[in-house]
XYZ file of N, CA and C in Angstrom:
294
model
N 0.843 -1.180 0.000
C 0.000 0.000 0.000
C 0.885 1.238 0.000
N 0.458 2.251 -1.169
C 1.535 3.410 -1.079
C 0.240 4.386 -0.655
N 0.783 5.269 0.231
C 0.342 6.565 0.833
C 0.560 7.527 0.546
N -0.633 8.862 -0.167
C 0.057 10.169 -0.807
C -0.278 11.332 0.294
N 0.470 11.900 1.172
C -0.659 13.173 1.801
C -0.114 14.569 0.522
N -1.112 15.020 0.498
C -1.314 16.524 -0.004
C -1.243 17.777 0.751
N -0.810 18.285 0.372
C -1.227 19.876 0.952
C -1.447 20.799 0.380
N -2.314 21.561 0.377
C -2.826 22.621 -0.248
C -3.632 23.775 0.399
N -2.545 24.794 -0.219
C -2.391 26.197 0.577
C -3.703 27.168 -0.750
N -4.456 27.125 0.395
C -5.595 28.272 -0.684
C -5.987 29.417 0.133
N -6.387 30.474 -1.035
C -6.787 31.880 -0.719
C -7.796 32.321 -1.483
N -8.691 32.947 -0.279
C -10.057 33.030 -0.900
C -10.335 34.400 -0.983
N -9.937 34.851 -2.078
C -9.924 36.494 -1.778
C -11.589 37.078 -2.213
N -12.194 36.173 -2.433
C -13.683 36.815 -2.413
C -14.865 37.044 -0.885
N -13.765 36.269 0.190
C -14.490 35.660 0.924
C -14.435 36.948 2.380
N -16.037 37.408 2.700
C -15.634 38.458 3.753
C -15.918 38.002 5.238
N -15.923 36.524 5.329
C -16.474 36.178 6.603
C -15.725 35.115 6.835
N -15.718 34.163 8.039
C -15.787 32.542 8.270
C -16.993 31.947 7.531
N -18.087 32.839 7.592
C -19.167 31.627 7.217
C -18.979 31.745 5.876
N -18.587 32.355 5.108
C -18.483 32.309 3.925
C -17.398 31.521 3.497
N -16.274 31.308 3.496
C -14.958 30.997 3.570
C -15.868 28.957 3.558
N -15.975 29.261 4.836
C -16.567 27.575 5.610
C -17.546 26.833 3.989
N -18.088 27.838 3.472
C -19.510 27.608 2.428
C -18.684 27.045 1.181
N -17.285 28.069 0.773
C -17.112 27.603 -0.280
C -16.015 25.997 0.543
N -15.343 26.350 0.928
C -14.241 25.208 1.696
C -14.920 23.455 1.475
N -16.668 23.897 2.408
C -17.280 22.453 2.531
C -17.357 22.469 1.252
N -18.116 22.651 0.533
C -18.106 22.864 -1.304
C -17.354 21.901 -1.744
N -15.853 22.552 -1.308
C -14.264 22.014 -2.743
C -14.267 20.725 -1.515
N -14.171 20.694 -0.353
C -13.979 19.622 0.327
C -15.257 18.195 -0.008
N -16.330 18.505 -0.104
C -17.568 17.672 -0.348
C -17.100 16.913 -1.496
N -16.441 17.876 -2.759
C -16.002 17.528 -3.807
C -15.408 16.229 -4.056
N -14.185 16.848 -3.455
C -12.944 15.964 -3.232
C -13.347 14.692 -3.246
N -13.874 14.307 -2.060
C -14.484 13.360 -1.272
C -15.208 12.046 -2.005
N -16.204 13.425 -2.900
C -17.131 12.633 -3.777
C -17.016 11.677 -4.446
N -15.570 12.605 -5.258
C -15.746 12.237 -6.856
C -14.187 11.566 -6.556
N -13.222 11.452 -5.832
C -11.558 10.793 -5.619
C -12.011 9.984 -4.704
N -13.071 9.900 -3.793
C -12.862 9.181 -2.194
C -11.545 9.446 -1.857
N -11.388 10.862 -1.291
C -9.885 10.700 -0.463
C -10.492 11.224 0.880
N -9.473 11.111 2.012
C -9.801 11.893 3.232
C -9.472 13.494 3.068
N -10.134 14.521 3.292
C -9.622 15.574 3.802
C -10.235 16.078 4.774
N -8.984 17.449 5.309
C -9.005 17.819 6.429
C -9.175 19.356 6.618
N -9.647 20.495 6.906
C -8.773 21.613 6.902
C -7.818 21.088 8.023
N -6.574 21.817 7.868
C -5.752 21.949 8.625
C -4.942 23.048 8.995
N -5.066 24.005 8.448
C -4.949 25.474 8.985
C -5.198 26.629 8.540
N -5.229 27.467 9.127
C -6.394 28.951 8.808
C -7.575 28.714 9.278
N -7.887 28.075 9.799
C -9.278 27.769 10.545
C -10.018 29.185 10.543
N -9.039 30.380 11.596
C -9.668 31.720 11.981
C -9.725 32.538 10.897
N -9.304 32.155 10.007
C -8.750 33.252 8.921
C -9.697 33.477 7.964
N -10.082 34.528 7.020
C -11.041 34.376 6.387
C -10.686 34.460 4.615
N -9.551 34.650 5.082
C -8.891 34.494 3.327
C -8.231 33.180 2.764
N -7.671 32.499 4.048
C -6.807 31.437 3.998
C -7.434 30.148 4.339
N -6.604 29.213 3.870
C -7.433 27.897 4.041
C -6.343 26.913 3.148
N -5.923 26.334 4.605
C -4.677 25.091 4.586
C -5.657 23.895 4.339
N -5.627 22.765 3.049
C -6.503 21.605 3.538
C -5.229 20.190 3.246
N -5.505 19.359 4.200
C -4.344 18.310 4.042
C -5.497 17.052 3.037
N -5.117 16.311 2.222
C -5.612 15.249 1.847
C -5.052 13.989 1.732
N -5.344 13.074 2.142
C -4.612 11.144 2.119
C -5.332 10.570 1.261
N -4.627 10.208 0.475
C -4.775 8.803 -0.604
C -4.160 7.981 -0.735
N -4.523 6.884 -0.503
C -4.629 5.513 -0.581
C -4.386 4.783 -1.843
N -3.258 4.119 -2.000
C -3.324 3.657 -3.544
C -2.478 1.902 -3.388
N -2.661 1.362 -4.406
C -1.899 0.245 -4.674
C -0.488 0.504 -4.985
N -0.346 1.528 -5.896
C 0.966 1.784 -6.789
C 1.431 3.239 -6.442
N 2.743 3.918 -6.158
C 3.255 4.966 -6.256
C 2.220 5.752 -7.832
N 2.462 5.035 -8.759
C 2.158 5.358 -9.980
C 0.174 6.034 -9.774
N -0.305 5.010 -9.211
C -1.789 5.333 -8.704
C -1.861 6.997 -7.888
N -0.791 6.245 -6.817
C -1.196 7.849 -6.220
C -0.707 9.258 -6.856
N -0.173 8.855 -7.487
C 0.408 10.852 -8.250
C -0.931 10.792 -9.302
N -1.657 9.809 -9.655
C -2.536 10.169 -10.931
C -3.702 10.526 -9.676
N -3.615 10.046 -8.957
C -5.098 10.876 -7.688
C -4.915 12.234 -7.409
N -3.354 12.881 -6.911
C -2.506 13.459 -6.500
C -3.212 14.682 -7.628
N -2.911 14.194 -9.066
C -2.973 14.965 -9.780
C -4.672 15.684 -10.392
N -5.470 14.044 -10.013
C -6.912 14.612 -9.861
C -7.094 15.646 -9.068
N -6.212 15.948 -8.164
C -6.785 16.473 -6.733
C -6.511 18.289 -7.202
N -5.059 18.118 -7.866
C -4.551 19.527 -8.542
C -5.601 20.297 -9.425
N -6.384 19.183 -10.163
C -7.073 19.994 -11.643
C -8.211 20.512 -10.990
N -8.885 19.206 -10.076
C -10.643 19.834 -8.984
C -9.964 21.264 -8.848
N -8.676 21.436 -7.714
C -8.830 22.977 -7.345
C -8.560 23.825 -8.184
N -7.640 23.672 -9.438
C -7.598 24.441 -10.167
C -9.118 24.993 -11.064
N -9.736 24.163 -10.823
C -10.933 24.461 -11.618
C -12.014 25.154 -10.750
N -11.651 25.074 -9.013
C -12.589 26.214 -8.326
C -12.513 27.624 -8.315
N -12.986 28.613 -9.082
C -13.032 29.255 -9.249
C -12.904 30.523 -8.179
N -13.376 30.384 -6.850
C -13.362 31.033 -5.641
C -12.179 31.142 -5.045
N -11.403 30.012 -5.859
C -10.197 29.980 -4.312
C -8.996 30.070 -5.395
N -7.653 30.945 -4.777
C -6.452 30.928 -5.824
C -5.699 30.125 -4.497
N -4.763 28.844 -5.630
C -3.919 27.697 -5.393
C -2.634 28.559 -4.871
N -2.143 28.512 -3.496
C -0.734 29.098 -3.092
C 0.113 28.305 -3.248
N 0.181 26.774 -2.626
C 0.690 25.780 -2.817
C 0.232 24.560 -2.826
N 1.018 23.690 -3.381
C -0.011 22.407 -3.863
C 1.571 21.544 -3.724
N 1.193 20.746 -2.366
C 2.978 19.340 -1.910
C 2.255 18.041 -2.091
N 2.854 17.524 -2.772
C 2.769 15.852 -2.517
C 3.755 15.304 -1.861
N 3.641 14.536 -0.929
C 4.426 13.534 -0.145
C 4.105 11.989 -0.010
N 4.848 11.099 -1.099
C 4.615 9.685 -0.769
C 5.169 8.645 -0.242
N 4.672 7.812 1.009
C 5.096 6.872 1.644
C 4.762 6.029 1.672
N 5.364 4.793 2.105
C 4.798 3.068 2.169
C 5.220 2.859 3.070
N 4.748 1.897 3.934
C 4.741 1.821 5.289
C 5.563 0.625 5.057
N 6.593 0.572 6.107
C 7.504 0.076 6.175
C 7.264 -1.391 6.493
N 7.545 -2.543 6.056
C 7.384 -4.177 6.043
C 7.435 -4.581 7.713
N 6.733 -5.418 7.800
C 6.710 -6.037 9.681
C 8.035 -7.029 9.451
């Protein structure tokens, strides 16, 4: 089993509240979810109303599997219109043999 986490640094420069911010966030997050089945998380900027850290894990058979999820995951946000992409990390691991 190879393991991809993501990170992705977004900015919501339309956004003048938390509750607004939260509206589009669940949105791209519901997304994710839907249409990849991956886990995500926010994971930081919680207070913030421009910013919005979200971590994501995928699960794959093959290194090769997870960068093509990895890369699903790049085009969804590139294609949300609300939010501009700051940074976008992949990190992949396999858990080490018993």
């Amino acid at each position: 089993m190879i393991v991809a986490m993501v990170n992705v640094g977004l900015r919501l420069p339309a956004c003048n509240s938390l509750k607004e911010k939260r509206g589009v966030t669940k949105r791209l997050v519901a997304r994710l979810r839907r249409e990849l089945n991956v886990s995500v998380a926010e994971i930081g900027g919680q207070d913030s109303w421009q910013r919005c850290d979200l971590g994501i894990a995928v699960a794959a058979g093959t290194e090769v599997g997870a960068r093509k999820v990895a890369q699903q995951i790049e085009k969804i946000v590139l294609r949300e219109h609300r939010v501009e992409p700051l940074h976008f990390e992949v990190e992949i691991t396999a858990p080490q043999p018993r």
